[in-house]
Short mmCIF file of C-alpha atoms and ligand atoms in Angstrom, two decimals:
data_model
loop_
_atom_site.label_atom_id
_atom_site.label_comp_id
_atom_site.label_asym_id
_atom_site.label_seq_id
_atom_site.Cartn_x
_atom_site.Cartn_y
_atom_site.Cartn_z
CA UNK A 272 15.66 -6.08 -41.44
CA UNK A 273 15.69 -7.88 -38.18
CA UNK A 274 16.66 -4.69 -36.29
CA UNK A 275 13.97 -2.63 -37.95
CA UNK A 276 11.24 -5.14 -37.05
CA UNK A 277 12.56 -5.32 -33.54
CA UNK A 278 12.64 -1.59 -33.18
CA UNK A 279 9.04 -1.34 -34.45
CA UNK A 280 7.93 -4.10 -32.18
CA UNK A 281 9.49 -2.37 -29.10
CA UNK A 282 7.74 0.84 -30.20
CA UNK A 283 4.38 -1.09 -30.40
CA UNK A 284 4.88 -2.45 -27.02
CA UNK A 285 5.52 0.89 -25.44
CA UNK A 286 2.74 2.91 -27.29
CA UNK A 287 -0.06 1.46 -25.04
CA UNK A 288 2.00 2.12 -21.84
CA UNK A 289 2.43 5.81 -22.99
CA UNK A 290 -1.30 6.03 -23.55
CA UNK A 291 -1.80 4.65 -20.04
CA UNK A 292 0.60 7.18 -18.39
CA UNK A 293 -0.99 10.04 -20.30
CA UNK A 294 -4.58 9.25 -19.67
CA UNK A 295 -4.35 7.46 -16.17
CA UNK A 296 -5.73 10.58 -14.60
CA UNK A 297 -8.84 10.71 -16.99
CA UNK A 298 -12.06 9.58 -15.51
CA UNK A 299 -12.63 6.91 -18.35
CA UNK A 300 -9.40 5.24 -17.26
CA UNK A 301 -11.37 4.14 -14.19
CA UNK A 302 -12.60 1.31 -16.38
CA UNK A 303 -9.04 0.48 -17.50
CA UNK A 304 -9.41 -3.23 -17.28
CA UNK A 305 -10.99 -3.72 -20.43
CA UNK A 306 -9.85 -0.77 -22.14
CA UNK A 307 -6.18 -1.52 -21.70
CA UNK A 308 -6.81 -5.22 -22.41
CA UNK A 309 -8.14 -4.08 -25.75
CA UNK A 310 -5.37 -1.64 -26.36
CA UNK A 311 -2.75 -4.08 -25.36
CA UNK A 312 -4.45 -6.73 -27.66
CA UNK A 313 -4.01 -4.34 -30.46
CA UNK A 314 -0.36 -3.84 -29.74
CA UNK A 315 0.02 -7.79 -29.83
CA UNK A 316 -1.60 -7.88 -33.17
CA UNK A 317 0.50 -5.21 -34.52
CA UNK A 318 3.58 -6.91 -33.28
CA UNK A 319 2.47 -10.06 -35.10
CA UNK A 320 1.80 -7.95 -38.32
CA UNK A 321 5.44 -6.64 -38.00
CA UNK A 322 6.90 -10.00 -37.39
CA UNK A 323 10.28 -11.08 -38.54
CA UNK A 324 9.86 -14.33 -40.45
CA UNK A 325 12.77 -16.61 -40.02
CA UNK A 326 13.10 -20.42 -40.37
CA UNK A 327 9.46 -20.50 -41.31
CA UNK A 328 8.63 -19.00 -37.91
CA UNK A 329 7.17 -15.64 -36.76
CA UNK A 330 9.40 -13.62 -34.41
CA UNK A 331 7.88 -10.85 -32.57
CA UNK A 332 7.14 -9.39 -29.06
CA UNK A 333 3.43 -10.28 -28.90
CA UNK A 334 3.62 -12.00 -25.63
CA UNK A 335 4.98 -8.89 -23.86
CA UNK A 336 1.70 -7.01 -23.85
CA UNK A 337 -0.12 -10.13 -22.96
CA UNK A 338 2.09 -10.65 -19.90
CA UNK A 339 1.55 -6.83 -18.93
CA UNK A 340 -2.18 -7.09 -19.52
CA UNK A 341 -2.72 -10.09 -17.23
CA UNK A 342 -0.44 -8.81 -14.40
CA UNK A 343 -1.18 -5.12 -14.33
CA UNK A 344 -4.82 -5.06 -15.58
CA UNK A 345 -6.29 -8.49 -14.52
CA UNK A 346 -7.39 -11.79 -16.17
CA UNK A 347 -10.19 -10.28 -17.96
CA UNK A 348 -7.83 -7.83 -19.72
CA UNK A 349 -5.59 -10.72 -20.49
CA UNK A 350 -8.54 -12.64 -22.14
CA UNK A 351 -9.42 -9.81 -23.99
CA UNK A 352 -5.92 -9.51 -25.36
CA UNK A 353 -5.91 -13.09 -26.53
CA UNK A 354 -9.29 -12.79 -28.23
CA UNK A 355 -8.17 -9.93 -30.12
CA UNK A 356 -5.02 -11.94 -31.16
CA UNK A 357 -6.90 -14.92 -32.10
CA UNK A 358 -9.35 -12.99 -34.28
CA UNK A 359 -6.37 -11.21 -35.97
CA UNK A 360 -4.48 -14.46 -36.52
CA UNK A 361 -7.65 -16.13 -38.09
CA UNK A 362 -7.92 -13.29 -40.40
CA UNK A 363 -4.23 -13.02 -41.26
CA UNK A 364 -4.01 -16.88 -41.85
CA UNK A 365 -5.29 -19.85 -40.26
CA UNK A 366 -2.11 -21.82 -40.56
CA UNK A 367 -1.01 -23.65 -37.32
CA UNK A 368 -3.48 -21.62 -35.33
CA UNK A 369 -3.85 -24.52 -33.03
CA UNK A 370 -0.07 -24.39 -31.89
CA UNK A 371 -0.51 -20.71 -31.67
CA UNK A 372 -3.44 -20.76 -29.65
CA UNK A 373 -2.02 -23.38 -27.20
CA UNK A 374 1.18 -21.07 -26.72
CA UNK A 375 -1.12 -18.08 -26.17
CA UNK A 376 -3.14 -19.88 -23.41
CA UNK A 377 0.08 -21.16 -21.68
CA UNK A 378 1.55 -17.71 -21.82
CA UNK A 379 -1.60 -16.51 -20.34
CA UNK A 380 -1.69 -19.07 -17.56
CA UNK A 381 1.70 -18.28 -16.25
CA UNK A 382 1.05 -14.66 -15.30
CA UNK A 383 -2.58 -15.59 -14.23
CA UNK A 384 -1.33 -18.06 -11.70
CA UNK A 385 1.25 -15.83 -10.15
CA UNK A 386 -1.04 -12.62 -10.28
CA UNK A 387 -2.01 -12.98 -6.63
CA UNK A 388 1.60 -12.99 -5.40
CA UNK A 389 2.31 -10.21 -7.80
CA UNK A 390 -0.46 -8.07 -6.37
CA UNK A 391 0.79 -8.52 -2.82
CA UNK A 392 4.24 -7.50 -3.61
CA UNK A 393 5.36 -4.09 -2.64
CA UNK A 394 8.63 -3.28 -4.08
CA UNK A 395 9.06 -2.08 -7.70
CA UNK A 396 12.08 -4.42 -8.36
CA UNK A 397 10.20 -7.53 -7.17
CA UNK A 398 7.16 -6.83 -9.25
CA UNK A 399 9.26 -6.11 -12.19
CA UNK A 400 11.29 -9.29 -11.37
CA UNK A 401 7.89 -11.24 -11.63
CA UNK A 402 7.20 -9.79 -15.09
CA UNK A 403 10.61 -10.80 -16.22
CA UNK A 404 10.12 -14.33 -14.90
CA UNK A 405 7.04 -14.55 -16.99
CA UNK A 406 8.87 -13.63 -20.09
CA UNK A 407 11.15 -16.47 -19.28
CA UNK A 408 8.20 -18.65 -19.05
CA UNK A 409 6.91 -17.38 -22.45
CA UNK A 410 10.37 -18.33 -23.97
CA UNK A 411 10.02 -21.85 -22.39
CA UNK A 412 6.62 -22.37 -23.88
CA UNK A 413 8.18 -21.43 -27.36
CA UNK A 414 11.13 -23.76 -26.79
CA UNK A 415 8.73 -26.74 -25.63
CA UNK A 416 6.60 -26.11 -28.70
CA UNK A 417 9.58 -26.48 -31.00
CA UNK A 418 10.86 -29.64 -29.16
CA UNK A 419 7.31 -31.23 -29.24
CA UNK A 420 7.02 -30.38 -33.01
CA UNK A 421 10.53 -31.85 -33.92
CA UNK A 422 9.74 -34.91 -31.69
CA UNK A 423 6.64 -35.62 -33.55
CA UNK A 424 8.26 -34.94 -37.04
CA UNK A 425 11.67 -36.77 -36.49
CA UNK A 426 11.31 -39.29 -33.71
CA UNK A 427 12.89 -37.23 -31.13
CA UNK A 428 16.11 -36.43 -33.00
CA UNK A 429 17.12 -32.93 -33.50
CA UNK A 430 18.75 -31.85 -36.81
CA UNK A 431 21.07 -29.14 -37.20
CA UNK A 432 18.50 -26.56 -38.19
CA UNK A 433 16.49 -27.31 -34.98
CA UNK A 434 19.58 -26.78 -32.92
CA UNK A 435 20.28 -23.50 -34.61
CA UNK A 436 16.57 -22.57 -33.94
CA UNK A 437 17.08 -23.38 -30.20
CA UNK A 438 19.85 -21.00 -30.18
CA UNK A 439 17.78 -18.37 -31.72
CA UNK A 440 14.97 -18.82 -29.34
CA UNK A 441 17.31 -18.43 -26.47
CA UNK A 442 18.64 -15.12 -28.06
CA UNK A 443 15.03 -14.01 -28.81
CA UNK A 444 14.10 -14.86 -25.23
CA UNK A 445 16.72 -12.28 -23.88
CA UNK A 446 15.36 -9.58 -25.93
CA UNK A 447 11.79 -10.39 -24.85
CA UNK A 448 13.19 -10.47 -21.15
CA UNK A 449 14.71 -6.95 -21.46
CA UNK A 450 11.49 -5.70 -23.32
CA UNK A 451 9.24 -6.95 -20.45
CA UNK A 452 11.73 -5.65 -17.80
CA UNK A 453 11.86 -2.07 -19.55
CA UNK A 454 8.01 -1.94 -19.90
CA UNK A 455 7.29 -3.17 -16.39
CA UNK A 456 9.57 -0.52 -14.91
CA UNK A 457 7.74 2.08 -17.03
CA UNK A 458 4.41 0.74 -15.57
CA UNK A 459 5.77 0.78 -12.18
CA UNK A 460 6.95 4.45 -12.43
CA UNK A 461 3.43 5.39 -14.02
CA UNK A 462 1.68 3.80 -11.07
CA UNK A 463 3.82 5.25 -8.42
CA UNK A 464 3.15 8.70 -10.07
CA UNK A 465 -0.47 7.89 -10.03
CA UNK A 466 -0.43 7.12 -6.39
CA UNK A 467 1.33 10.25 -5.77
CA UNK A 468 -1.21 12.31 -7.35
CA UNK A 469 -3.92 10.50 -5.41
CA UNK A 470 -2.21 11.24 -2.26
CA UNK A 471 -1.91 14.90 -3.21
CA UNK A 472 -5.60 15.17 -3.81
CA UNK A 473 -6.37 13.37 -0.59
CA UNK A 474 -4.19 15.80 1.25
CA UNK A 475 -5.98 18.87 -0.37
CA UNK A 476 -9.36 17.42 0.64
CA UNK A 477 -8.02 16.95 4.34
CA UNK A 478 -6.78 20.37 4.31
CA UNK A 479 -10.35 21.93 3.29
CA UNK A 480 -12.03 19.50 5.59
CA UNK A 481 -9.68 20.32 8.46
CA UNK A 482 -10.27 24.08 8.22
CA UNK A 483 -13.93 23.53 8.21
CA UNK A 484 -13.83 21.17 11.05
CA UNK A 485 -11.47 23.59 13.09
CA UNK A 486 -14.16 26.40 12.83
CA UNK A 487 -16.96 24.05 13.81
CA UNK A 488 -15.00 22.60 16.63
CA UNK A 489 -14.10 26.04 17.85
CA UNK A 490 -17.80 27.05 17.96
CA UNK A 491 -18.97 23.89 19.59
CA UNK A 492 -16.46 23.94 22.11
CA UNK A 493 -17.66 27.04 24.09
CA UNK A 494 -21.28 25.97 24.59
CA UNK A 495 -20.00 22.44 25.55
CA UNK A 496 -17.90 23.81 28.28
CA UNK A 497 -20.89 25.63 29.67
CA UNK A 498 -23.00 22.64 29.67
CA UNK A 499 -20.29 20.57 31.33
CA UNK A 500 -19.91 23.24 33.98
CA UNK A 501 -23.69 23.23 34.76
CA UNK A 502 -23.98 19.53 34.82
CA UNK A 503 -21.10 19.46 37.29
CA UNK A 504 -22.96 21.83 39.48
CA UNK A 505 -26.19 20.00 39.20
CA UNK A 506 -24.38 16.56 39.90
CA UNK A 507 -23.28 17.45 43.36
CA UNK A 508 -26.97 18.15 44.49
CA UNK A 509 -28.47 15.08 43.22
CA UNK A 510 -28.35 11.50 44.57
CA UNK A 511 -29.30 7.84 43.32
CA UNK A 512 -30.32 7.30 39.79
CA UNK A 513 -30.15 11.01 38.70
CA UNK A 514 -26.58 11.15 40.07
CA UNK A 515 -25.61 8.32 37.83
CA UNK A 516 -27.38 9.80 34.74
CA UNK A 517 -25.45 13.13 35.22
CA UNK A 518 -22.35 11.06 35.41
CA UNK A 519 -23.03 9.42 32.19
CA UNK A 520 -23.92 12.74 30.51
CA UNK A 521 -20.76 14.04 31.88
CA UNK A 522 -18.70 11.15 30.42
CA UNK A 523 -20.35 11.90 26.97
CA UNK A 524 -19.54 15.34 27.16
CA UNK A 525 -15.88 14.49 27.91
CA UNK A 526 -15.92 12.30 24.77
CA UNK A 527 -17.38 14.92 22.69
CA UNK A 528 -14.61 17.33 23.92
CA UNK A 529 -11.93 14.65 23.13
CA UNK A 530 -13.31 14.24 19.61
CA UNK A 531 -13.29 18.10 19.11
CA UNK A 532 -9.75 18.22 20.33
CA UNK A 533 -8.71 15.60 17.90
CA UNK A 534 -10.37 17.53 14.98
CA UNK A 535 -8.51 20.74 16.23
CA UNK A 536 -5.06 19.14 16.29
CA UNK A 537 -5.88 17.65 12.93
CA UNK A 538 -6.39 20.87 11.28
CA UNK A 539 -3.41 22.42 13.01
CA UNK A 540 -0.84 19.96 14.24
CA UNK A 541 1.74 22.62 14.79
CA UNK A 542 3.85 22.34 17.79
CA UNK A 543 3.05 24.64 20.54
CA UNK A 544 5.08 25.39 23.67
CA UNK A 545 8.00 23.01 23.48
CA UNK A 546 9.89 21.81 26.67
CA UNK A 547 12.56 19.41 27.58
CA UNK A 548 11.08 16.21 29.03
CA UNK A 549 11.86 12.77 30.26
CA UNK A 550 10.03 10.42 27.79
CA UNK A 551 9.91 7.61 30.37
CA UNK A 552 8.02 9.96 32.73
CA UNK A 553 5.49 10.70 30.07
CA UNK A 554 5.03 6.81 29.40
CA UNK A 555 4.62 6.14 33.10
CA UNK A 556 1.94 8.94 32.98
CA UNK A 557 0.11 7.18 30.17
CA UNK A 558 0.21 3.83 31.83
CA UNK A 559 -1.30 5.37 34.83
CA UNK A 560 -4.02 7.18 32.78
CA UNK A 561 -4.92 4.07 30.74
CA UNK A 562 -4.67 1.40 33.44
CA UNK A 563 -8.21 1.64 34.63
CA UNK A 564 -9.28 1.18 31.00
CA UNK A 565 -7.03 -1.65 30.50
CA UNK A 566 -8.08 -3.46 33.57
CA UNK A 567 -11.64 -3.14 32.71
CA UNK A 568 -10.94 -4.86 29.35
CA UNK A 569 -8.63 -7.60 31.05
CA UNK A 570 -5.60 -6.32 29.46
CA UNK A 571 -2.27 -6.01 31.20
CA UNK A 572 0.24 -3.17 30.36
CA UNK A 573 3.93 -3.84 30.68
CA UNK A 574 6.58 -1.41 30.42
CA UNK A 575 10.49 -1.56 29.85
CA UNK A 576 11.76 1.87 29.88
CA UNK A 577 15.29 3.23 29.64
CA UNK A 578 15.56 6.25 31.86
CA UNK A 579 16.88 9.79 30.86
CA UNK A 580 15.88 9.60 27.19
CA UNK A 581 15.01 13.36 26.77
CA UNK A 582 13.07 14.95 23.94
CA UNK A 583 12.31 18.67 23.30
CA UNK A 584 8.75 18.97 22.25
CA UNK A 585 5.08 19.96 22.95
CA UNK A 586 4.14 17.84 25.93
CA UNK A 587 0.39 17.74 25.38
CA UNK A 588 0.53 16.96 21.79
CA UNK A 589 2.90 14.07 22.31
CA UNK A 590 0.79 12.88 25.04
CA UNK A 591 -2.23 12.96 22.95
CA UNK A 592 -0.55 11.05 20.07
CA UNK A 593 0.76 8.32 22.50
CA UNK A 594 -2.49 7.91 24.20
CA UNK A 595 -4.24 7.19 20.90
CA UNK A 596 -1.67 4.66 19.96
CA UNK A 597 -1.66 2.96 23.32
CA UNK A 598 -5.58 3.01 23.54
CA UNK A 599 -5.85 1.22 20.18
CA UNK A 600 -3.40 -1.41 21.47
CA UNK A 601 -5.63 -1.95 24.47
CA UNK A 602 -8.68 -1.99 22.28
CA UNK A 603 -7.20 -4.52 19.88
CA UNK A 604 -5.90 -6.94 22.66
CA UNK A 605 -8.71 -9.13 23.70
CA UNK A 606 -9.54 -10.19 27.19
CA UNK A 607 -6.29 -11.57 28.83
CA UNK A 608 -4.24 -9.76 26.25
CA UNK A 609 -0.90 -7.84 26.86
CA UNK A 610 0.51 -4.44 25.85
CA UNK A 611 4.36 -3.97 26.01
CA UNK A 612 5.73 -0.57 25.95
CA UNK A 613 9.42 -0.21 25.54
CA UNK A 614 11.65 2.73 25.30
CA UNK A 615 15.30 2.74 23.92
CA UNK A 616 17.59 4.82 22.11
CA UNK A 617 18.14 3.49 18.48
CA UNK A 618 20.30 5.03 15.87
CA UNK A 619 20.55 8.38 17.73
CA UNK A 620 16.79 8.62 18.12
CA UNK A 621 14.28 7.91 20.95
CA UNK A 622 12.54 4.60 20.07
CA UNK A 623 9.42 3.84 21.48
CA UNK A 624 7.49 0.63 20.67
CA UNK A 625 3.94 -0.29 21.65
CA UNK A 626 3.26 -3.91 21.07
CA UNK A 627 -0.01 -5.87 21.62
CA UNK A 628 -0.85 -9.43 21.10
CA UNK A 629 -4.35 -8.40 19.84
CA UNK A 630 -6.26 -9.28 16.64
CA UNK A 631 -3.69 -7.54 14.39
CA UNK A 632 -4.36 -6.05 10.94
CA UNK A 633 -4.79 -7.40 7.55
CA UNK A 634 -2.39 -5.94 4.75
CA UNK A 635 -5.21 -3.76 3.48
CA UNK A 636 -6.08 -2.34 6.93
CA UNK A 637 -2.16 -1.83 7.43
CA UNK A 638 -2.22 0.34 4.27
CA UNK A 639 -4.97 2.44 5.58
CA UNK A 640 -3.93 3.00 9.20
CA UNK A 641 -3.16 6.61 9.66
CA UNK A 642 -5.61 7.91 7.01
CA UNK A 643 -8.43 9.86 8.09
CA UNK A 644 -11.79 8.21 9.16
CA UNK A 645 -10.46 4.71 8.71
CA UNK A 646 -11.89 2.78 11.56
CA UNK A 647 -13.14 -0.80 11.96
CA UNK A 648 -14.80 -0.28 15.26
CA UNK A 649 -18.46 0.19 15.81
CA UNK A 650 -18.19 3.49 17.62
CA UNK A 651 -14.67 4.39 16.32
CA UNK A 652 -13.93 7.78 14.67
CA UNK A 653 -10.90 7.00 12.71
CA UNK A 654 -9.46 10.07 14.07
CA UNK A 655 -6.72 8.65 16.58
CA UNK A 656 -4.13 7.36 14.19
CA UNK A 657 -4.51 10.15 11.66
CA UNK A 658 -3.97 12.64 14.49
CA UNK A 659 -0.90 10.60 15.94
CA UNK A 660 0.72 10.41 12.51
CA UNK A 661 0.34 14.18 11.75
CA UNK A 662 1.55 15.02 15.44
CA UNK A 663 4.69 12.81 15.28
CA UNK A 664 5.55 13.92 11.73
CA UNK A 665 5.19 17.58 12.90
CA UNK A 666 7.80 16.61 15.57
CA UNK A 667 10.24 15.35 12.77
CA UNK A 668 9.58 12.00 14.11
CA UNK A 669 8.38 8.90 12.40
CA UNK A 670 5.65 6.43 13.17
CA UNK A 671 5.43 2.82 11.58
CA UNK A 672 3.08 -0.04 12.08
CA UNK A 673 3.86 -3.74 11.74
CA UNK A 674 1.02 -6.22 12.11
CA UNK A 675 0.01 -9.88 11.47
CA UNK A 676 -3.67 -10.86 11.79
CA UNK A 677 -4.19 -12.99 14.80
CA UNK A 678 -0.80 -12.47 16.03
CA UNK A 679 -0.75 -8.77 17.18
CA UNK A 680 0.69 -5.22 16.14
CA UNK A 681 3.66 -3.17 17.04
CA UNK A 682 3.83 0.51 16.52
CA UNK A 683 7.27 2.06 16.27
CA UNK A 684 7.64 5.65 16.93
CA UNK A 685 11.02 7.37 16.58
CA UNK A 686 11.58 10.88 17.97
CA UNK A 687 14.54 13.11 17.77
CA UNK A 688 16.56 13.42 20.85
CA UNK A 689 17.00 16.75 22.72
CA UNK A 690 20.31 17.91 21.90
CA UNK A 691 23.21 17.97 24.40
CA UNK A 692 23.36 21.75 24.27
CA UNK A 693 19.66 22.07 25.36
CA UNK A 694 20.30 19.39 28.16
CA UNK A 695 23.04 21.47 29.65
CA UNK A 696 21.09 24.75 29.17
CA UNK A 697 18.21 23.47 31.03
CA UNK A 698 20.39 22.26 33.75
P1 ADP B 742 -10.55 4.35 15.91
O1 ADP B 742 -9.70 3.88 17.12
O2 ADP B 742 -11.61 5.26 16.41
O3 ADP B 742 -11.24 3.23 15.24
P2 ADP B 742 -8.09 4.82 15.01
O4 ADP B 742 -7.58 6.00 13.85
O5 ADP B 742 -7.29 5.20 16.40
O6 ADP B 742 -9.77 5.11 14.92
O7 ADP B 742 -7.71 3.57 14.44
C1 ADP B 742 -8.13 3.25 13.17
C2 ADP B 742 -8.19 1.78 13.01
O8 ADP B 742 -6.84 1.15 12.88
C3 ADP B 742 -8.73 0.89 14.17
O9 ADP B 742 -10.29 0.93 13.88
C4 ADP B 742 -8.27 -0.31 13.93
O10 ADP B 742 -8.92 -1.05 12.90
C5 ADP B 742 -6.96 -0.13 13.61
N1 ADP B 742 -5.68 -0.26 14.35
C6 ADP B 742 -5.10 0.76 15.04
N2 ADP B 742 -4.30 0.27 15.93
C7 ADP B 742 -4.42 -1.08 16.03
C8 ADP B 742 -3.76 -2.11 16.79
N3 ADP B 742 -2.96 -1.93 17.57
N4 ADP B 742 -4.22 -3.41 16.43
C9 ADP B 742 -5.14 -3.62 15.58
N5 ADP B 742 -5.82 -2.70 14.74
C10 ADP B 742 -5.41 -1.51 15.06
MG1 MG B 743 -8.23 4.77 18.28
#
């Protein structure tokens, strides 16, 4: 009988999770908080209905859905879960509802208090670990209730039966622990799949957008070149204020050209003409290029470059990516800030790190960096990092951001080294 009821309980705990993974794509599931709170509440109630009654107590997995609802779907979902449970218990039988209610509230409070930490955790194992800790908390609550009860009844002495009960609670706690573990891994896998689906959808959107942008950028580029040519011609004949106006107009056409070329490389970040090149030379070129901008902002650039690190790739594309990343670092560093660029070999790869002591990024921003149109700047386009990510990835490299608000950011770019054979071939 015990095994039967246990299996039914485990089944009841998993049904809402199956429902969630099957429907998480549906648009109604956008309001999952309350919906899942209700569904998990019903699951808790059914667990109570299929309790195993032993030593006059109800043994079931009702707290598993409660823990999951608070941690995965929020405090409101948890409250709804409790409400459904209380209503059902009042209907089933009002005996010792006060003790039941107190345990429910305590089992709600545990996950409620750790939810913030839970939301910030990234790894699946850590998150499942928190869930499992909460099941231990639920068992502790049960144990305390029992001890308080016996203390009130028998002046603090435990009789044989109560010692037996403590053992059962510990055994039952383990079952609860394993159920919570299994169901939270299930949830984690569902969430991971959902995230993957979202990413695919976003990539499709970017592709369509990229094609559209590419054709537009292509069309706009030619008239822009003509305008630029005429402006340059006129500029040489003008003096004073008008000369300055034309200089401004030229700077703006340059900016427009840069944005267009970003859109173009976003839509087709294929690597063009590849060549063997010394990375430290390229970094020096970037420093030369961006030093005027840095000086204007009161930022100093420092380099520490190991020579003779060769890569075999598209020079222009790489230059574009590195300029974007370095520019962002300069823009993030405030007046008096510093940007360090270091180049070393790490695990058979060229490792370039661009570190600034600027304003840094919050966790949320860090997650979004590299996605299209994400910008926190007033005149930002949100193209730079997206373009850099795509270029570096097309080069079989990797790019990673680490950041702390108020401390600074470091961007680590790894690129495959040019092979020995290529080196000798090129002489
Ligand atoms: P834009 O520079 O036009 O805003 P980017 O794609 O280059 O677009 O950068 C996107 C956003 O990423 C920036 O607006 C900024 O918030 C953030 N970011 C990128 N690099 C850094 C950095 N080194 N320090 C702080 N924030 C950064
Ligand atoms: Mg930028």
